XYZ file of C-alpha atoms in Angstrom:
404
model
C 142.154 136.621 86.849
C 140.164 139.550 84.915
C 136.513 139.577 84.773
C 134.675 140.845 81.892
C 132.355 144.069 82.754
C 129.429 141.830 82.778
C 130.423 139.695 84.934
C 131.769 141.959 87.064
C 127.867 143.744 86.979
C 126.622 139.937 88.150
C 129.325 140.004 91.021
C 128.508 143.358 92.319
C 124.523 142.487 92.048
C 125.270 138.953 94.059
C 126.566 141.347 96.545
C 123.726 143.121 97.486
C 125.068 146.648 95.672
C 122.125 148.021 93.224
C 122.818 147.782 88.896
C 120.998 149.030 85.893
C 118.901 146.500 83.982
C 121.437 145.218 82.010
C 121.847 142.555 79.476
C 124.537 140.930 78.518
C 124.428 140.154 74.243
C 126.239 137.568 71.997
C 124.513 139.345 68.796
C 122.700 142.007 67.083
C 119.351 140.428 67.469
C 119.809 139.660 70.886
C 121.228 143.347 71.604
C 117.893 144.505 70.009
C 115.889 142.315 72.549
C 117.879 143.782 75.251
C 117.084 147.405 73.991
C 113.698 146.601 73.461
C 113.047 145.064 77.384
C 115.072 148.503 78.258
C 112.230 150.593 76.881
C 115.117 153.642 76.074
C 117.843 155.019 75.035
C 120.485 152.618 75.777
C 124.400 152.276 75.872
C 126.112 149.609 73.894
C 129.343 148.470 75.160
C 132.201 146.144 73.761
C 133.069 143.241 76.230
C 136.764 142.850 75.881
C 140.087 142.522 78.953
C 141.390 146.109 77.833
C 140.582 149.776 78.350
C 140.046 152.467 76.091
C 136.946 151.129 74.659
C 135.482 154.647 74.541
C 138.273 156.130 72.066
C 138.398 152.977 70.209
C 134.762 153.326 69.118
C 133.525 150.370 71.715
C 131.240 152.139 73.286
C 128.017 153.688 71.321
C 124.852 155.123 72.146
C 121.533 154.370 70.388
C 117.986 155.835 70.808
C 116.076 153.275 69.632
C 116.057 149.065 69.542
C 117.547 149.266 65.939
C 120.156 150.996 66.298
C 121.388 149.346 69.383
C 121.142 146.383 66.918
C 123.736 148.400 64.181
C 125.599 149.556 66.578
C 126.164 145.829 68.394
C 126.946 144.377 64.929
C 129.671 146.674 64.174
C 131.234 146.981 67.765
C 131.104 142.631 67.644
C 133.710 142.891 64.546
C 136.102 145.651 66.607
C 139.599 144.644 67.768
C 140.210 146.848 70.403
C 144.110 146.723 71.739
C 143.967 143.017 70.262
C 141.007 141.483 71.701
C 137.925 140.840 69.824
C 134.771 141.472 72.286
C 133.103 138.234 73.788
C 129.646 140.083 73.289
C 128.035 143.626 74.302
C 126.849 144.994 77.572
C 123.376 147.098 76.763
C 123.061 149.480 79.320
C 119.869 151.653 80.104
C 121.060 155.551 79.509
C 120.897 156.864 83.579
C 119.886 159.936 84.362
C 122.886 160.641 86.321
C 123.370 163.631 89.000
C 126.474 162.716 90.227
C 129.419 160.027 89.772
C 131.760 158.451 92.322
C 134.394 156.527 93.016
C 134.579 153.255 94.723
C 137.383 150.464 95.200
C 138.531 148.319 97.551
C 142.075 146.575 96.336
C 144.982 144.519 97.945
C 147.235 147.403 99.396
C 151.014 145.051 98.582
C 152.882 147.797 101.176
C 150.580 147.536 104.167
C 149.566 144.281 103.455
C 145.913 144.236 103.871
C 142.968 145.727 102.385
C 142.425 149.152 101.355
C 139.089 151.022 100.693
C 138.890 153.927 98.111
C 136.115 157.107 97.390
C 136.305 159.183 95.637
C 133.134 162.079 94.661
C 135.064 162.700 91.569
C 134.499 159.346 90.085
C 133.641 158.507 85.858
C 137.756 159.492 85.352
C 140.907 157.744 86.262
C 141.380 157.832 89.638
C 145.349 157.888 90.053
C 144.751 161.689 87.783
C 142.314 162.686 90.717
C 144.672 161.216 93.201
C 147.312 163.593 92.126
C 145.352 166.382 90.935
C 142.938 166.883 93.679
C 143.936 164.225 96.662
C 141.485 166.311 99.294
C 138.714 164.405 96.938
C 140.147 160.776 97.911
C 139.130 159.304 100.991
C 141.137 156.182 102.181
C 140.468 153.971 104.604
C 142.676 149.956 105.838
C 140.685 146.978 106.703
C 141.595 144.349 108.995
C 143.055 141.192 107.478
C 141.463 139.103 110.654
C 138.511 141.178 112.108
C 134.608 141.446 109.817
C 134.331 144.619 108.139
C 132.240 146.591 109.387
C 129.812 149.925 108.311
C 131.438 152.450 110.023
C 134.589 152.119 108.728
C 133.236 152.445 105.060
C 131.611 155.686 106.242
C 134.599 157.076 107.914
C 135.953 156.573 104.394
C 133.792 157.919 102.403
C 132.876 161.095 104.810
C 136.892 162.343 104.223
C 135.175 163.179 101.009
C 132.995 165.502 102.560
C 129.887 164.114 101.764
C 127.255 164.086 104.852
C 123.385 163.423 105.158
C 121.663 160.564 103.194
C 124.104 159.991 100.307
C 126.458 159.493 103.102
C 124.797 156.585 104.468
C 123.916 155.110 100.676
C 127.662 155.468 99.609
C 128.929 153.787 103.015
C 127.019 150.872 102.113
C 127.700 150.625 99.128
C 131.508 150.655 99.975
C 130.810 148.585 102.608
C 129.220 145.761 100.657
C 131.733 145.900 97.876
C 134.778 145.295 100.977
C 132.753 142.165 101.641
C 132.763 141.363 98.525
C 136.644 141.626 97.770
C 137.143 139.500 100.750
C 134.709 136.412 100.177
C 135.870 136.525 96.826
C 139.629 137.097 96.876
C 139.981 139.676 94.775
C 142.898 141.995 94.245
C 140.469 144.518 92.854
C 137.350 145.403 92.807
C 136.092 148.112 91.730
C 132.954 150.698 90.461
C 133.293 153.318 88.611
C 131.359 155.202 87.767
C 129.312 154.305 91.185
C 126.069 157.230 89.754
C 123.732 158.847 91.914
C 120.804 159.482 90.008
C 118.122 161.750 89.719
C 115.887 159.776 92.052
C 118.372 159.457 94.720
C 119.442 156.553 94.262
C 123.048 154.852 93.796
C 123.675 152.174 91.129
C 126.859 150.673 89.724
C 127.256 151.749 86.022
C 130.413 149.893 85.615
C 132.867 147.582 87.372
C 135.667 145.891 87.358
C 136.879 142.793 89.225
C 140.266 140.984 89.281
C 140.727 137.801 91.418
C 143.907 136.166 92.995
C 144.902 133.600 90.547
C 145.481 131.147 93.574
C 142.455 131.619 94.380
C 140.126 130.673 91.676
C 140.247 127.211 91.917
C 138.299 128.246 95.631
C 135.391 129.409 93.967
C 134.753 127.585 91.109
C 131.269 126.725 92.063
C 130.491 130.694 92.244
C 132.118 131.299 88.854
C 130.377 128.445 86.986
C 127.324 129.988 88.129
C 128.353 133.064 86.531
C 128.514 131.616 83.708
C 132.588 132.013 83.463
C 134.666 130.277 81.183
C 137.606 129.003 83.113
C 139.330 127.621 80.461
C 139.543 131.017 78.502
C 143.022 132.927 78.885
C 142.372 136.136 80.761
C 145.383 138.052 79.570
C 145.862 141.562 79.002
C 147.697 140.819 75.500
C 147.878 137.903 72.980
C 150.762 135.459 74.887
C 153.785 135.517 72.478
C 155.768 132.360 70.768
C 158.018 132.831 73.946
C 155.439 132.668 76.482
C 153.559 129.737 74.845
C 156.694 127.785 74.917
C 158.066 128.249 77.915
C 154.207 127.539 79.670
C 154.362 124.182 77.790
C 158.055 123.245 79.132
C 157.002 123.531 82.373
C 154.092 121.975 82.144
C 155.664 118.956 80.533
C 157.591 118.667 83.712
C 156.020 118.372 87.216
C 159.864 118.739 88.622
C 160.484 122.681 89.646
C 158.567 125.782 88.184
C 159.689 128.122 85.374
C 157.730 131.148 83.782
C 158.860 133.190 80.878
C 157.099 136.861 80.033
C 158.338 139.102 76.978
C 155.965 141.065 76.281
C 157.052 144.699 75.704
C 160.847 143.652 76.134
C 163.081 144.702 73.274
C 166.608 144.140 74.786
C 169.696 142.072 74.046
C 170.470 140.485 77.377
C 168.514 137.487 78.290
C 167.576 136.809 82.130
C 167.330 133.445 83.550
C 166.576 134.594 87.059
C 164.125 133.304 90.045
C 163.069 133.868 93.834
C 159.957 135.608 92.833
C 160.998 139.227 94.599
C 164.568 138.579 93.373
C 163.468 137.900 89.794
C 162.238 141.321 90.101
C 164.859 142.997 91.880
C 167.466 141.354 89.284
C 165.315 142.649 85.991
C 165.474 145.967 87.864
C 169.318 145.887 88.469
C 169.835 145.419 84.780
C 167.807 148.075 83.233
C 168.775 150.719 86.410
C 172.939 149.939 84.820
C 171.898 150.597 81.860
C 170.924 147.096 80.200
C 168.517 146.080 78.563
C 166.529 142.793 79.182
C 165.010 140.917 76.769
C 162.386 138.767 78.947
C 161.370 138.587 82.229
C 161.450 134.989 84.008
C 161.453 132.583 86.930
C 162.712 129.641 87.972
C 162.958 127.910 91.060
C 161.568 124.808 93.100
C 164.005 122.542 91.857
C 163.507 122.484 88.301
C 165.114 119.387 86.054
C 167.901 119.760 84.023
C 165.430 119.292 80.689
C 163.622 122.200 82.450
C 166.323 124.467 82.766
C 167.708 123.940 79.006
C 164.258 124.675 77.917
C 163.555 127.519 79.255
C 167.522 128.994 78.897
C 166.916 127.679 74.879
C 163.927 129.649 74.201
C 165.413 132.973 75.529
C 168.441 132.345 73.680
C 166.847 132.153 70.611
C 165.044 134.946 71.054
C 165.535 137.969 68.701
C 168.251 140.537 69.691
C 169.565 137.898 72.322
C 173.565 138.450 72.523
C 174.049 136.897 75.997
C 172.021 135.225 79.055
C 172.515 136.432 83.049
C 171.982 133.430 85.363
C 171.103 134.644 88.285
C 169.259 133.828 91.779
C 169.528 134.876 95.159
C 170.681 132.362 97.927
C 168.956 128.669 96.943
C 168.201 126.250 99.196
C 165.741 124.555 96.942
C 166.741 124.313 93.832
C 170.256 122.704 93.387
C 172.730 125.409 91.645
C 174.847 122.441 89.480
C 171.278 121.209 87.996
C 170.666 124.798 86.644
C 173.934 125.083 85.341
C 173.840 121.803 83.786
C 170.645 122.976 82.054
C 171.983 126.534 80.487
C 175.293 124.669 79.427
C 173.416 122.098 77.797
C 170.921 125.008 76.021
C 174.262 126.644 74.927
C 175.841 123.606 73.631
C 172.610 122.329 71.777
C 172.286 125.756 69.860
C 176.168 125.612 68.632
C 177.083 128.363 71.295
C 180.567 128.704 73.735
C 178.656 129.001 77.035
C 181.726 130.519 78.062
C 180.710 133.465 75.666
C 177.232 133.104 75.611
C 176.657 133.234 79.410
C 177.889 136.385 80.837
C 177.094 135.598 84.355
C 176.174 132.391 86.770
C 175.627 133.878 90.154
C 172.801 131.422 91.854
C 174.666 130.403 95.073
C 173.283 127.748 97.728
C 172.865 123.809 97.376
C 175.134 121.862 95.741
C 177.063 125.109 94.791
C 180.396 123.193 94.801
C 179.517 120.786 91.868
C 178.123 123.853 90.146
C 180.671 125.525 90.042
C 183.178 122.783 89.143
C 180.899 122.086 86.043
C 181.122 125.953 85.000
C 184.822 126.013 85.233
C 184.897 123.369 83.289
C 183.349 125.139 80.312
C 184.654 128.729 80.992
C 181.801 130.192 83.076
C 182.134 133.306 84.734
C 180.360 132.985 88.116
C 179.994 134.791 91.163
C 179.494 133.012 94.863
C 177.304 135.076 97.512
C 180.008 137.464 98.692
C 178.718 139.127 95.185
C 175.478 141.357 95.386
C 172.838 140.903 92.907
C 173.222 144.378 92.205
C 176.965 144.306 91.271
C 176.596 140.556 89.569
C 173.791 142.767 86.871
C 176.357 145.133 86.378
C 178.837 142.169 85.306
C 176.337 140.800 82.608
C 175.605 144.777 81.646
C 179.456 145.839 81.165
C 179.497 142.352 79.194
C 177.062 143.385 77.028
C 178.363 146.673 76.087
C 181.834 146.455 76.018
C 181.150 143.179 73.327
C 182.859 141.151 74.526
C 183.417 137.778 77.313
């Protein structure tokens, strides 16, 4: 789950870590207010999921109350990348003297926390990461034992910085580690994190993302937050596809499928599952040269309704010549349900599922009666002494050489 900026601001304040005096603006008049308790030149920023705001003309500086007020109307009617802005963020213009980096996010290889500096901070941090690594510190946390100070400031001192701002960035770092724990969050982030001209540090901007599993957890903190929890947090507008397929399976308690297209332009559809395998399947296609058309999952048992649906709405997808069934080794989800389903999705649309799939290779309960039904109509399949790997490259060669 993605957090607007300003809520992100209200997270980082309920965690101890200084802010500007911010205020958070639904319309002009109410941007002019917030300019006006500011008592300066101010920054106006669109509130929308996306980046880029900057080039996209979301972000504006005014000088005086009325023109934060022009410049709020007309960055309230932007699209950026999309997404229309839920309001504007006016932000008192810092005197800044320096900007860092700071993040603490879910490290997926190590598999545990993993704090970030940076004294280069206001730019992207993977360019500084490869450009100039001797300015990243990096520092694991313990998944079972409390953070504590010192291992901020070992962090942030591989930076080189020593003295006072030492001890004010460590805590800051520190705080924010504390904060992507209680909170679950697979990011969270400031940047930039300013040092200004009085010494101090404040957050200028942040951004949090939280475990979906977890939000449920902390509903009470996000209602006080004032976040809407029935508001999609996606990066883009969910397609036909997606819409569909999220209202099969919720139809359905029986089994679990998810469909994603976005930014797939191929000609092989994938009905795939096992969460890492989906992943390791959509990457077996493309490395043999294929092209995928969605990205999906399915598992948990799913009904044979389920299973049509879901094999239906990719094969009616545009560009679709052919589906790839394919799972790892099953044990819960029965292997002649699923095929039931994508026969049944072939049949309904006036398709051969001999043709139309080009692959069934989901081995593991109740394989036998799964594969008796895809004799029956023609089905190529492959049992587990085929790879994943080499099952892709099936579906692939089906693909391009036209033909069954």
């Amino acid at each position: 789950m993605r957090f607007y900026e300003y809520e992100s601001r209200r997270l980082v304040e309920r965690a101890g870590i200084p802010v500007t005096q911010y205020g958070f603006c639904k319309s002009a008049d109410e941007a002019r207010e917030a300019a006006e308790r500011i008592g300066g030149p101010v920054v106006v920023k669109s509130q929308v999921l996306v980046g880029g705001r900057m080039k996209a003309g979301g972000v504006k500086f005014a000088d005086t109350p009325a023109e934060a007020a022009a410049h709020a109307l007309e960055i309230l009617e932007l699209e950026i990348s999309n997404h229309m802005p839920v309001g504007v963020l006016v932000d008192p213009k810092a005197e800044v003297e320096h900007e860092y980096y700071a993040a603490v996010l879910w490290d997926g290889r190590a598999r545990r926390p993993m704090m970030l500096f940076s004294d280069m901070g206001g730019i992207d941090i993977e360019q500084v990461a490869e450009e100039h690594p001797e300015h990243v510190g990096r520092g694991h946390l313990s998944n079972l034992h409390p953070i504590a100070d010192f291992q901020a400031k070992e962090t942030v001192a591989r930076c080189g910085m020593t003295g006072s701002d030492l001890g004010k960035a460590s805590r800051v770092l520190a705080a924010l580690a504390r904060l992507q724990r209680d909170y679950d969050m697979t990011l969270a982030e400031i940047n930039p994190l300013a040092k200004l001209s009085d010494g101090s540090f404040v957050a200028l901007d942040a951004h949090m993302e939280m475990e979906d599993e977890a939000v449920g957890r902390h509903k009470k903190v996000l209602t006080e937050l004032g976040v809407d929890l029935s508001e999609p947090r996606e990066m883009y507008e969910p397609s036909d596809f997606e819409r569909n397929v999220k209202a099969i399976d919720a139809a359905d308690h029986r089994g679990v499928i998810q469909g994603k297209d976005h930014g797939f332009t191929g000609n092989i559809g994938l009905v795939i599952g096992a969460g890492g395998g989906s992943l390791t399947l959509t990457d077996a296609v493309r490395n043999q040269g294929g092209k995928p058309a969605n990205y999906a999952e399915i598992g948990g048992n799913p009904s044979v309704s389920k299973s049509c649906g879901l094999a239906k709405e990719i094969l009616q997808k545009d560009g679709v010549e052919k589906i790839a069934v394919m799972m790892s080794i099953v044990s819960n989800t029965r292997v002649d349900i699923v095929a039931r389903g994508v026969i049944k999705a072939c049949l309904e649309l006036g398709k051969d599922p001999g043709e139309t799939i080009a692959i069934f290779r989901i081995p593991g309960a109740w394989e036998d009666e799964g594969y008796k039904i895809l004799d029956k109509y023609g089905v190529e399949y492959a049992d587990r002494s085929v790879s994943m790997w080499d099952a892709a490259g099936t579906a692939v060669a089906k693909i391009q050489g036209g033909g069954a």
